[in-house]
CSV table of C-alpha atoms in Angstrom, one decimal:
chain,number,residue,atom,x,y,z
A,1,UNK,CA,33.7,4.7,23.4
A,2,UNK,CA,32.4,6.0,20.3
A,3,UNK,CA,28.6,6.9,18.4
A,4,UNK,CA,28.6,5.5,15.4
A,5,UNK,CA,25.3,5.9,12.7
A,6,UNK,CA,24.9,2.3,10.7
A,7,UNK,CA,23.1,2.7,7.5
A,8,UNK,CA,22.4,-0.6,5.8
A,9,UNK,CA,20.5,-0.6,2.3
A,10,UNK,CA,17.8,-2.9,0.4
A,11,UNK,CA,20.0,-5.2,-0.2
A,12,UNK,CA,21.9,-5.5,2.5
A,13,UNK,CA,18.5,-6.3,4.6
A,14,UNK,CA,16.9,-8.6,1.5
A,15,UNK,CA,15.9,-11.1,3.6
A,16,UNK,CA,15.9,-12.8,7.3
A,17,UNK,CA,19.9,-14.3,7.0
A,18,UNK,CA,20.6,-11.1,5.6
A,19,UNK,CA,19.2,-9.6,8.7
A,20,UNK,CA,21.0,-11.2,10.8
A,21,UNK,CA,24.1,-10.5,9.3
A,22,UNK,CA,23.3,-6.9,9.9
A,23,UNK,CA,22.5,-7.6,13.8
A,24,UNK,CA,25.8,-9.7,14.4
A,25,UNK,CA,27.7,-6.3,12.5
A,26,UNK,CA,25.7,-4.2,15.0
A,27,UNK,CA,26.4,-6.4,18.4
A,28,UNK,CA,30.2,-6.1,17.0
A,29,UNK,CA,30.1,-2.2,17.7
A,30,UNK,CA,28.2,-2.8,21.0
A,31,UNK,CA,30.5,-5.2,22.6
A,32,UNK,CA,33.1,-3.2,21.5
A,33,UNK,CA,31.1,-0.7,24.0
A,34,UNK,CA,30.1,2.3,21.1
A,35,UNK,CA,26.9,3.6,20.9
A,36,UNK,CA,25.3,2.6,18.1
A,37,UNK,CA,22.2,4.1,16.1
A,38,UNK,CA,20.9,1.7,13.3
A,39,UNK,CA,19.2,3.6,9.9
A,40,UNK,CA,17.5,0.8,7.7
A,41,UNK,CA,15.7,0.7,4.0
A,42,UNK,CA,13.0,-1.6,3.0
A,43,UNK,CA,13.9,-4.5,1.9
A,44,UNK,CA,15.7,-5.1,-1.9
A,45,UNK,CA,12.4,-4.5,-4.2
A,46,UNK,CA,9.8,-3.5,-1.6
A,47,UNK,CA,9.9,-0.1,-2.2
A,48,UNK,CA,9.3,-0.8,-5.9
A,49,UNK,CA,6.4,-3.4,-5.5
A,50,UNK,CA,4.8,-0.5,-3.2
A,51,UNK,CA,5.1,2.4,-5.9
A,52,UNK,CA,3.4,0.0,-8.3
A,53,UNK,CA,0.4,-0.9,-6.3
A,54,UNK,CA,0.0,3.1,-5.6
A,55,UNK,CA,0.3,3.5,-9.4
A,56,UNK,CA,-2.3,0.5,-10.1
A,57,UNK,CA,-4.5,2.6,-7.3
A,58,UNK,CA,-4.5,5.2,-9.4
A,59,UNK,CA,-2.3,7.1,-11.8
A,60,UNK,CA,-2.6,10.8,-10.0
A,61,UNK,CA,-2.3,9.6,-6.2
A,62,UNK,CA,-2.5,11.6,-3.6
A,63,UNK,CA,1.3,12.6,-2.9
A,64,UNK,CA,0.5,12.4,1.2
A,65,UNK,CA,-1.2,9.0,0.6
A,66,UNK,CA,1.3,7.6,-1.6
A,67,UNK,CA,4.3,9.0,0.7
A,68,UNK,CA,2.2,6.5,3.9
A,69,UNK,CA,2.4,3.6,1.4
A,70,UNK,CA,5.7,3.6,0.0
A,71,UNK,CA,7.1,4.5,3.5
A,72,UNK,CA,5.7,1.3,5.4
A,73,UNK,CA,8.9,-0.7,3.8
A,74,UNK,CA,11.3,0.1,6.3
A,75,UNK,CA,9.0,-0.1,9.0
A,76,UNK,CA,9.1,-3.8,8.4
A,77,UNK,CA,12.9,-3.9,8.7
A,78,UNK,CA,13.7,-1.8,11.8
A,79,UNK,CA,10.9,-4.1,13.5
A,80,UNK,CA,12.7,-7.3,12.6
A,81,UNK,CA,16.0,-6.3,13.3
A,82,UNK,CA,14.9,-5.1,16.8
A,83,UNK,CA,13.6,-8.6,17.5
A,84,UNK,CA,16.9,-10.4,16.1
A,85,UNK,CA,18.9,-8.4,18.2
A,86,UNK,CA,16.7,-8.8,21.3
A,87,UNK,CA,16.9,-12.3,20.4
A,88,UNK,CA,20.6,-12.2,20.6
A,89,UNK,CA,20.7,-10.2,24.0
A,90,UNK,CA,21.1,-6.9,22.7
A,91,UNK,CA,19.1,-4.4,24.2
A,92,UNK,CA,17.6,-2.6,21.3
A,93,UNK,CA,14.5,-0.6,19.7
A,94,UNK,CA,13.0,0.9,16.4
A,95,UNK,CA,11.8,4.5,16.3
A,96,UNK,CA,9.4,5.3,13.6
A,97,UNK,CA,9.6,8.8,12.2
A,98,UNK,CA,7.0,10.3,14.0
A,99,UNK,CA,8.3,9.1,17.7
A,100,UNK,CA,11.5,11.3,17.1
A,101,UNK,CA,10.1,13.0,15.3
A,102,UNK,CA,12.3,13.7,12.0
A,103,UNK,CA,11.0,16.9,10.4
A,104,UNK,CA,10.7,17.4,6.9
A,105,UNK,CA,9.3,20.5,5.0
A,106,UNK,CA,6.2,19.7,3.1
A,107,UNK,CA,7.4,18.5,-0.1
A,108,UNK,CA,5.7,15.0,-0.1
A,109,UNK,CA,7.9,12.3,-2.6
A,110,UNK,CA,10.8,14.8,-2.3
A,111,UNK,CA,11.3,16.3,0.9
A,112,UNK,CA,14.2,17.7,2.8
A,113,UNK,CA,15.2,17.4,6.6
A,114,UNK,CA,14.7,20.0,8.1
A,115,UNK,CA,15.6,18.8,12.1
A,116,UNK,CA,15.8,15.5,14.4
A,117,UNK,CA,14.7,15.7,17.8
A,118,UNK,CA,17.1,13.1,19.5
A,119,UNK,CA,16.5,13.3,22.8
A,120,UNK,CA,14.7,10.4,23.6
A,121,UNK,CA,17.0,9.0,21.6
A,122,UNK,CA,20.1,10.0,23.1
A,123,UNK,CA,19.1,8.9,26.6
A,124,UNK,CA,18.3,5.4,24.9
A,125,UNK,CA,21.7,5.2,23.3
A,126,UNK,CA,23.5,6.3,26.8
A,127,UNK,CA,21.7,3.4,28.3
A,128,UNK,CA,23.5,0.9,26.2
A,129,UNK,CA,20.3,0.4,24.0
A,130,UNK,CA,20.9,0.4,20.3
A,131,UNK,CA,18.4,2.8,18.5
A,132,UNK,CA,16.7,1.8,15.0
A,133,UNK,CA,15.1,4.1,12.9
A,134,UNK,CA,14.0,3.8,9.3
A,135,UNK,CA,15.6,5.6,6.5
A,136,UNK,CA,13.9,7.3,3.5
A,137,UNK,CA,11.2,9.2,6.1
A,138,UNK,CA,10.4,12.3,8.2
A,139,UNK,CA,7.1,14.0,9.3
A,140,UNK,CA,5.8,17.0,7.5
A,141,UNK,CA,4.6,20.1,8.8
A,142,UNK,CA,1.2,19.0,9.1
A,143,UNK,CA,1.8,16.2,11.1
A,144,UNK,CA,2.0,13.7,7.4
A,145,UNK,CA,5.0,10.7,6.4
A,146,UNK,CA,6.6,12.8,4.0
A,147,UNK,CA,9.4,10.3,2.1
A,148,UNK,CA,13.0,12.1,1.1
A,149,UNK,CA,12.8,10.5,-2.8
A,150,UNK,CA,14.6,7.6,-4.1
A,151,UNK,CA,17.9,7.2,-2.3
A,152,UNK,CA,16.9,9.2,0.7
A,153,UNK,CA,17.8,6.6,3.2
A,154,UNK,CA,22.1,7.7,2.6
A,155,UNK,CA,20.5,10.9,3.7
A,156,UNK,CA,18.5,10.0,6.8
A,157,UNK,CA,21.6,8.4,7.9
A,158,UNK,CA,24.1,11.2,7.6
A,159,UNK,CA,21.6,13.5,9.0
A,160,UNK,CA,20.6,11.4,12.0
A,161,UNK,CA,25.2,11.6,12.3
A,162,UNK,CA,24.6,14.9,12.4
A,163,UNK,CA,22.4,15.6,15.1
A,164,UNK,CA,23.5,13.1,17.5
A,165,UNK,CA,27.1,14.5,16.3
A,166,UNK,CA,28.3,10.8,15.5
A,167,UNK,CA,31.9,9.9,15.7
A,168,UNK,CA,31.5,8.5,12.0
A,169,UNK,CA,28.0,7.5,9.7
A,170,UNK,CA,28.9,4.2,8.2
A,171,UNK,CA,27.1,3.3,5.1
A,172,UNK,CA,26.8,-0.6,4.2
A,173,UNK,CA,26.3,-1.3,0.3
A,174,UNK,CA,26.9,-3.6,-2.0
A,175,UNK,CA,30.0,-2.2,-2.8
A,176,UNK,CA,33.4,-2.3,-0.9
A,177,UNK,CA,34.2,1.3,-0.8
A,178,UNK,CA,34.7,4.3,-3.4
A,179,UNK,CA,37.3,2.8,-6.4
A,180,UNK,CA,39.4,5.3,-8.6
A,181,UNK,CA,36.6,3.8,-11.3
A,182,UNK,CA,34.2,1.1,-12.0
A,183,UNK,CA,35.9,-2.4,-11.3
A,184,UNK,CA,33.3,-3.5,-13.5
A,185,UNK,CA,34.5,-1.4,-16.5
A,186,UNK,CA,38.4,-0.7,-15.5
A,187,UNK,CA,39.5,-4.0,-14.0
A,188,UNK,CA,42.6,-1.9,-12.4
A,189,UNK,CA,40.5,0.7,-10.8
A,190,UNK,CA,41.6,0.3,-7.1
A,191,UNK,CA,39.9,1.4,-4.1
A,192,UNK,CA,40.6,4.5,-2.0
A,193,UNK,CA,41.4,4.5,1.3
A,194,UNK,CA,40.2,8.5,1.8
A,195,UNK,CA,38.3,10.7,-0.8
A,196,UNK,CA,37.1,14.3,0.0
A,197,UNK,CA,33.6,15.6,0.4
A,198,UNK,CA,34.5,17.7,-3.1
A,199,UNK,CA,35.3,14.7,-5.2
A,200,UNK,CA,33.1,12.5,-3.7
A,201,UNK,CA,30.1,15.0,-4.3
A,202,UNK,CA,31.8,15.4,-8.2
A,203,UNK,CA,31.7,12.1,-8.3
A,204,UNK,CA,27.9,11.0,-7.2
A,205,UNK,CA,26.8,14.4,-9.3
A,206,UNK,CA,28.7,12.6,-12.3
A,207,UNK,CA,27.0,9.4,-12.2
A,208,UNK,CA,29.4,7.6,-9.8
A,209,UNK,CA,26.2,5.4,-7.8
A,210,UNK,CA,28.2,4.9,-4.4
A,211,UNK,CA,26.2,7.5,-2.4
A,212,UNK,CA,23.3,9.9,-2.4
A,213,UNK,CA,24.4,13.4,-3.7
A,214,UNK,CA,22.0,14.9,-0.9
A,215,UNK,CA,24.0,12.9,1.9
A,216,UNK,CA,27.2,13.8,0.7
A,217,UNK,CA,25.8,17.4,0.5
A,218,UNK,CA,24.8,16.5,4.1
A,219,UNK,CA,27.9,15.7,5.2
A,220,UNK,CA,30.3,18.1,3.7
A,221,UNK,CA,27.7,20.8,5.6
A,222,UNK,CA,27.8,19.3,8.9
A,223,UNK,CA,31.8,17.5,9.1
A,224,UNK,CA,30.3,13.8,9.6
A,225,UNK,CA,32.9,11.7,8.4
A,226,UNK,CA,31.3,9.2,6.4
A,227,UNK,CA,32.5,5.3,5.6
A,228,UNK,CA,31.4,3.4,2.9
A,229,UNK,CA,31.5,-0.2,3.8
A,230,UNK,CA,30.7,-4.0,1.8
A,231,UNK,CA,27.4,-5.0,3.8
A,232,UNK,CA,28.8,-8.9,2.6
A,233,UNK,CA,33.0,-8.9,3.3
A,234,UNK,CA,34.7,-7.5,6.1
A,235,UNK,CA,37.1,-5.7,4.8
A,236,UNK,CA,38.1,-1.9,5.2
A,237,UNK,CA,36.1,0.7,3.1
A,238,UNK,CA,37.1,4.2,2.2
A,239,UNK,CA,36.3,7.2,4.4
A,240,UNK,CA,34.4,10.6,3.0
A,241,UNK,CA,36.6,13.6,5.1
A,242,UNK,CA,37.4,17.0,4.9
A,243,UNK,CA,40.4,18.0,2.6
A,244,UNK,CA,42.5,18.7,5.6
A,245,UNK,CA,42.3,14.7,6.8
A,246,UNK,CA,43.8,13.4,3.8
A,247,UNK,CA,47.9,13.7,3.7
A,248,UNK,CA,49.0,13.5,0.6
A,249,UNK,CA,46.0,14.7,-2.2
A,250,UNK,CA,46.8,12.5,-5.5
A,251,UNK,CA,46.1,15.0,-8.3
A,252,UNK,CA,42.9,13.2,-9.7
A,253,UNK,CA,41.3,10.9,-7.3
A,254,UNK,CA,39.0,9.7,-9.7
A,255,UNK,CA,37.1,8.8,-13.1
A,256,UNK,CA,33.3,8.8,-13.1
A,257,UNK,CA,30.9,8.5,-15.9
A,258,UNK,CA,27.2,8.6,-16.5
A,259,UNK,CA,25.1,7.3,-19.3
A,260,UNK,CA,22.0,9.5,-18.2
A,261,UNK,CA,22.5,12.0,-20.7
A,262,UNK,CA,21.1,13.2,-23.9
A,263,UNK,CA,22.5,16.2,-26.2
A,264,UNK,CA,20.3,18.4,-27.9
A,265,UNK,CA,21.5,21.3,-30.7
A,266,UNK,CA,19.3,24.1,-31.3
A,267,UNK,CA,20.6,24.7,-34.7
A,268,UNK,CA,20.9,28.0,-36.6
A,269,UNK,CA,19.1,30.7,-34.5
A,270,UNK,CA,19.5,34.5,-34.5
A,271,UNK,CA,22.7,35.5,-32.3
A,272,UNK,CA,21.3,38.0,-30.6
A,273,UNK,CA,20.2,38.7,-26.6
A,274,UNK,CA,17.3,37.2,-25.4
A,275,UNK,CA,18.2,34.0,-27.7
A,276,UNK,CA,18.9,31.7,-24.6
A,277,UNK,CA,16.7,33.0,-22.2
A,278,UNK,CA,14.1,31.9,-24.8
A,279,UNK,CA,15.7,28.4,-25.4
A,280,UNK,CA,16.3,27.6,-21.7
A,281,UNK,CA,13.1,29.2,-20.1
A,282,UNK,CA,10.7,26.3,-21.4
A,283,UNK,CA,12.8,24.0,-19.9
A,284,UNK,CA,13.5,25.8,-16.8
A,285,UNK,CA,9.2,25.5,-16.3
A,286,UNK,CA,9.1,22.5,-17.3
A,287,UNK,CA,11.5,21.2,-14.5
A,288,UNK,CA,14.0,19.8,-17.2
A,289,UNK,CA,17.8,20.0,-15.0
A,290,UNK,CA,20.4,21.3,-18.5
A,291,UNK,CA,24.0,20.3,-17.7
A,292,UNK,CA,26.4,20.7,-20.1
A,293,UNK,CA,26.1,24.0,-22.9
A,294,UNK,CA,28.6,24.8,-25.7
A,295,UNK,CA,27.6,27.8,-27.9
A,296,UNK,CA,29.0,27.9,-31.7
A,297,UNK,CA,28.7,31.0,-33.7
A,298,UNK,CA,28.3,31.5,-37.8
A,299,UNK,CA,31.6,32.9,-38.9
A,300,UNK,CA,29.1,35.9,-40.2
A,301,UNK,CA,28.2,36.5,-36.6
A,302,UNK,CA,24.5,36.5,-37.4
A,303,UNK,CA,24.0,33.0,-36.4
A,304,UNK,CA,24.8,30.2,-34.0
A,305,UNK,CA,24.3,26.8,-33.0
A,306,UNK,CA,23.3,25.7,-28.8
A,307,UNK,CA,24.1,22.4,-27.8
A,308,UNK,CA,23.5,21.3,-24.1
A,309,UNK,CA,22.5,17.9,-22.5
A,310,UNK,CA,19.8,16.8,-20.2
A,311,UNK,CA,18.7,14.1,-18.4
A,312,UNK,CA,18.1,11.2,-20.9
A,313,UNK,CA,14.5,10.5,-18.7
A,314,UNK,CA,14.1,13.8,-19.7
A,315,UNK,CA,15.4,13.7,-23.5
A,316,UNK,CA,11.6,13.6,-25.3
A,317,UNK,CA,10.0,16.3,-22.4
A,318,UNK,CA,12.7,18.6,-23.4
A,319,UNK,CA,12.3,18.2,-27.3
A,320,UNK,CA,8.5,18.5,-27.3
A,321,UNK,CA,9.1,21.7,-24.8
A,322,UNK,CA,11.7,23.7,-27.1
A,323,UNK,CA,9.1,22.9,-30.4
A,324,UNK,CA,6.4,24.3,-29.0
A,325,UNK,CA,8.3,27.6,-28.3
A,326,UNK,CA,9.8,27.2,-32.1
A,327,UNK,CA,7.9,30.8,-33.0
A,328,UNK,CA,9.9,32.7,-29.9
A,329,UNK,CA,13.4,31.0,-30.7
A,330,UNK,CA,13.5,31.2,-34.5
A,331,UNK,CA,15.4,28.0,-34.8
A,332,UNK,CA,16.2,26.2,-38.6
A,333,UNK,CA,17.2,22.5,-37.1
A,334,UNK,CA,16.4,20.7,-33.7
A,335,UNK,CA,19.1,18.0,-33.8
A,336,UNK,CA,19.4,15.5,-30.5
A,337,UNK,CA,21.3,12.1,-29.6
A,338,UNK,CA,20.9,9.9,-26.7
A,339,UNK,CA,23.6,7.7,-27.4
A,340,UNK,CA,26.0,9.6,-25.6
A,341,UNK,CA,28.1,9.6,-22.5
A,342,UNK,CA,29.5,12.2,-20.2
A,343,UNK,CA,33.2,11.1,-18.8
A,344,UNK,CA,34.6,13.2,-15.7
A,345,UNK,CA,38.0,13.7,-14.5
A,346,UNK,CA,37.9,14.7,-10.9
A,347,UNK,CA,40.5,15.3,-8.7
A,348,UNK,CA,41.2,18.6,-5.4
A,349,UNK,CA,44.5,18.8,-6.6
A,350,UNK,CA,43.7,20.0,-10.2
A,351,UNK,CA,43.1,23.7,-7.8
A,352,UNK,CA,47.3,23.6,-8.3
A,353,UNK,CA,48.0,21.6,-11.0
A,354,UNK,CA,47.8,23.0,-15.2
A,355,UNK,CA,47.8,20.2,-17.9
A,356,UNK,CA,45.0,18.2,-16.1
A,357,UNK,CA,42.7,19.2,-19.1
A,358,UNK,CA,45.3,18.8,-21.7
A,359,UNK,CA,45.8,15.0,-20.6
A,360,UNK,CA,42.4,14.2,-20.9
A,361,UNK,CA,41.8,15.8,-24.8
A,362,UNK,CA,45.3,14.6,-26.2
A,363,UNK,CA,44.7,10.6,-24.6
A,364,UNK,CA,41.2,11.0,-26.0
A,365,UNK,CA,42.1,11.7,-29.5
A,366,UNK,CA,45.1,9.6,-29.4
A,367,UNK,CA,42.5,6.5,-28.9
A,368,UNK,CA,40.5,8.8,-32.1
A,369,UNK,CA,38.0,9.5,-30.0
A,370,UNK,CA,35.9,13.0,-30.7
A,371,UNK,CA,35.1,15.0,-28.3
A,372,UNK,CA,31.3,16.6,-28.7
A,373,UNK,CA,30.8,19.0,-25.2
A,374,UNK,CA,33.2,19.8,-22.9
A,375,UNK,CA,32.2,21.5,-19.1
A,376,UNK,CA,34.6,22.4,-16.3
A,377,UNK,CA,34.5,23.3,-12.7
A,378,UNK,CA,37.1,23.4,-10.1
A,379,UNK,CA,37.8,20.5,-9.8
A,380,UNK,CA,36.3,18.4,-12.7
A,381,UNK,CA,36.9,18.2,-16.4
A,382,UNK,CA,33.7,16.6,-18.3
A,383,UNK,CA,33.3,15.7,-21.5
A,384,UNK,CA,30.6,14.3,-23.7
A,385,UNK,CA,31.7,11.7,-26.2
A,386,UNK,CA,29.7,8.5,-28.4
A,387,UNK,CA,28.5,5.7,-26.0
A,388,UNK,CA,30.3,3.2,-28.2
A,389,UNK,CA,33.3,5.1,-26.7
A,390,UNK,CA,32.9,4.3,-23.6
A,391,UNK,CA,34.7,1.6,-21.9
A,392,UNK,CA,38.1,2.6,-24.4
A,393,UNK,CA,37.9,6.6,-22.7
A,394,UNK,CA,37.5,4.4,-19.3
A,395,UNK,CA,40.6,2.7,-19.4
A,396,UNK,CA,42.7,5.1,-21.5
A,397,UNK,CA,42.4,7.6,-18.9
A,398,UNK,CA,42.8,5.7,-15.8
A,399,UNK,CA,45.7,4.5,-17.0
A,400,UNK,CA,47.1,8.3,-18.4
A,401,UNK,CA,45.9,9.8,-15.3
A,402,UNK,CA,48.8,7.0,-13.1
A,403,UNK,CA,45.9,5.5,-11.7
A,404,UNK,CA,46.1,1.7,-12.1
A,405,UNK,CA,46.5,-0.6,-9.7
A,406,UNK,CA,50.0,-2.1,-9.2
């Protein structure tokens, strides 16, 4: 017998026949005799019609009000999967937040778990009763629905696996499982049987849209082996481990991409100390996240050019914060471009391996493609490059990289 966590998304719970798909997959695990805890979102657009009647409410709501609106989604669909499963002679019951209750710190639109009381829970579970609880939701300190932020219900479900110390957290999408790239883009990206926490979190960090970068966070922290899973086809998915459960580690296990990104050159400004601190400080208060930064300097010495990238939500915020400290930064030209693209190689094994760089910069100009920013980390190469780029940078690499599909 094992506990198993089920996470099943907007889309996956989009409607009442889509419901009961999700209560016949849960009556598999229970007949099979596992324990099974259920994590739900709101149904596929819910969530969105709700922030807009908060908005049409009024522009500046009240975070703790808006959190009780946008929250009551999922309360719908762990109520009407309970029923279908009683209806099927499965014993079975939803948990709101507060009956747990699931903590959160007080951060209301954007909290984080901070612990899940399971007992009640667990005594249900032992009793053969499946457990439903809705994603996307805790309590705050002062007794308020506080939501987790967009996404949040990945991270409800790993952390819910964590505290009842799940066999495995498996997460139902619209997707089959984690692919070396998009199918969408690469038609011979192929899908992996095992990635690690690493990549995967490289991966979802990098614009890969498979899982929340909080759960996998979540799960790397707390060992819950995680499976990605097709809500609509029953076929095997791919499984999120530790380095140690996967055999033979290819090399690069992956190419992500994002188009989220917008570069921005503070051109000819003073080489000097203090320079970036003045640059990035206005961003820094203004909330603005910078990713990528390549520094060139004057052949004189005196002067030099910053280029980084930023969120492209972000892109105008960040131009309008960097004029108005023009005076303290001393700049000549503010240059920026949101037609750009960041491209990631990501892989464990590049820890042991030279030349994974090299492969990507050669296959990239052999296609003449130029290469604007370029960012490492242990085990990720990223570049920036033109957006008209990317699908060509897509496939080149896959293929130079030995990843196609046979």
């Amino acid at each position: 017998m094992a506990r198993i966590v089920q996470k099943f998304g907007g889309t996956s719970v989009g409607d009442m026949e889509r419901i009961r798909r999700v209560a016949a997959r849960v009556q598999r695990e229970v007949t099979a005799g596992n324990e099974v805890a259920v994590v739900l979102s709101a149904m596929a657009g819910t969530t969105d019609q709700l922030v807009a009647w908060t908005r049409e409410a009024s522009a500046g709501a009240d975070p703790r009000e808006f959190d009780l609106v946008v929250s009551t989604g999922e309360q719908i669909t762990i109520g009407l999967l309970a029923i279908v499963l009683q209806d099927m002679g499965v014993a079975a019951r939803s948990w709101t937040s507060w009956q747990l209750p699931i903590r959160t710190d007080g951060a209301h639109t954007k909290a984080r778990i901070e612990n899940i009381d399971t007992a009640a829970l667990e005594a249900d579970l032992e009793r053969g009763r499946v457990a439903i609880v809705p994603g996307f939701q805790g309590i705050s300190p002062e007794g308020r629905i506080a939501t987790l932020g967009r996404g949040g219900s990945d991270t409800s479900a790993v952390a819910l696996a964590a505290a009842l110390n799940a066999d495995r957290c498996d997460i139902f999408t619209d997707v089959d499982g984690v692919y070396t790239c998009d199918p969408r883009i690469v038609a011979k990206a192929r899908k992996l049987d095992r990635i690690t926490y690493e990549e995967m979190l490289e991966s979802a960090s990098q614009g890969a849209r498979v899982l929340q970068t909080r759960a996998v966070e979540m799960g790397m922290k707390h060992h819950v082996r995680i499976q990605v899973l097709s809500s609509f086809e029953d076929v095997p998915g791919t499984l999120v481990v530790d380095e140690d459960e996967i055999v033979e580690q290819e090399i690069i296990s992956g190419i992500a991409y994002s188009r989220d990104e917008a570069k921005i050159t503070v051109a000819r400004v003073a080489d000097k100390p203090g320079v970036a601190a003045a640059i990035f400080g206005p961003l820094a208060d203004a909330a603005i996240n910078v990713d990528m930064i390549v520094q060139n300097v004057s052949e004189d010495g005196d002067e030099t050019d910053i280029t980084f990238t930023v969120p492209e939500g972000d892109h105008q915020r960040a131009i309008d914060a960097i004029e108005r400290s023009r005076d303290a930064i001393g700049y000549e030209r503010l240059d920026h471009d949101a037609n750009v693209v960041k491209v990631s190689v990501i892989g464990v094994g590049m820890r042991s391996h030279a030349g994974v760089a090299q492969r990507m910069f050669r296959t990239l100009a052999e296609k003449g493609i130029n290469i604007q920013v370029i960012s490492t980390s242990e085990i990720k190469v990223s570049v920036l490059i033109a957006e008209e780029y990317t699908e060509l940078a897509l496939r080149a690499l896959h293929s130079a990289y030995g990843l196609d599909a046979e």
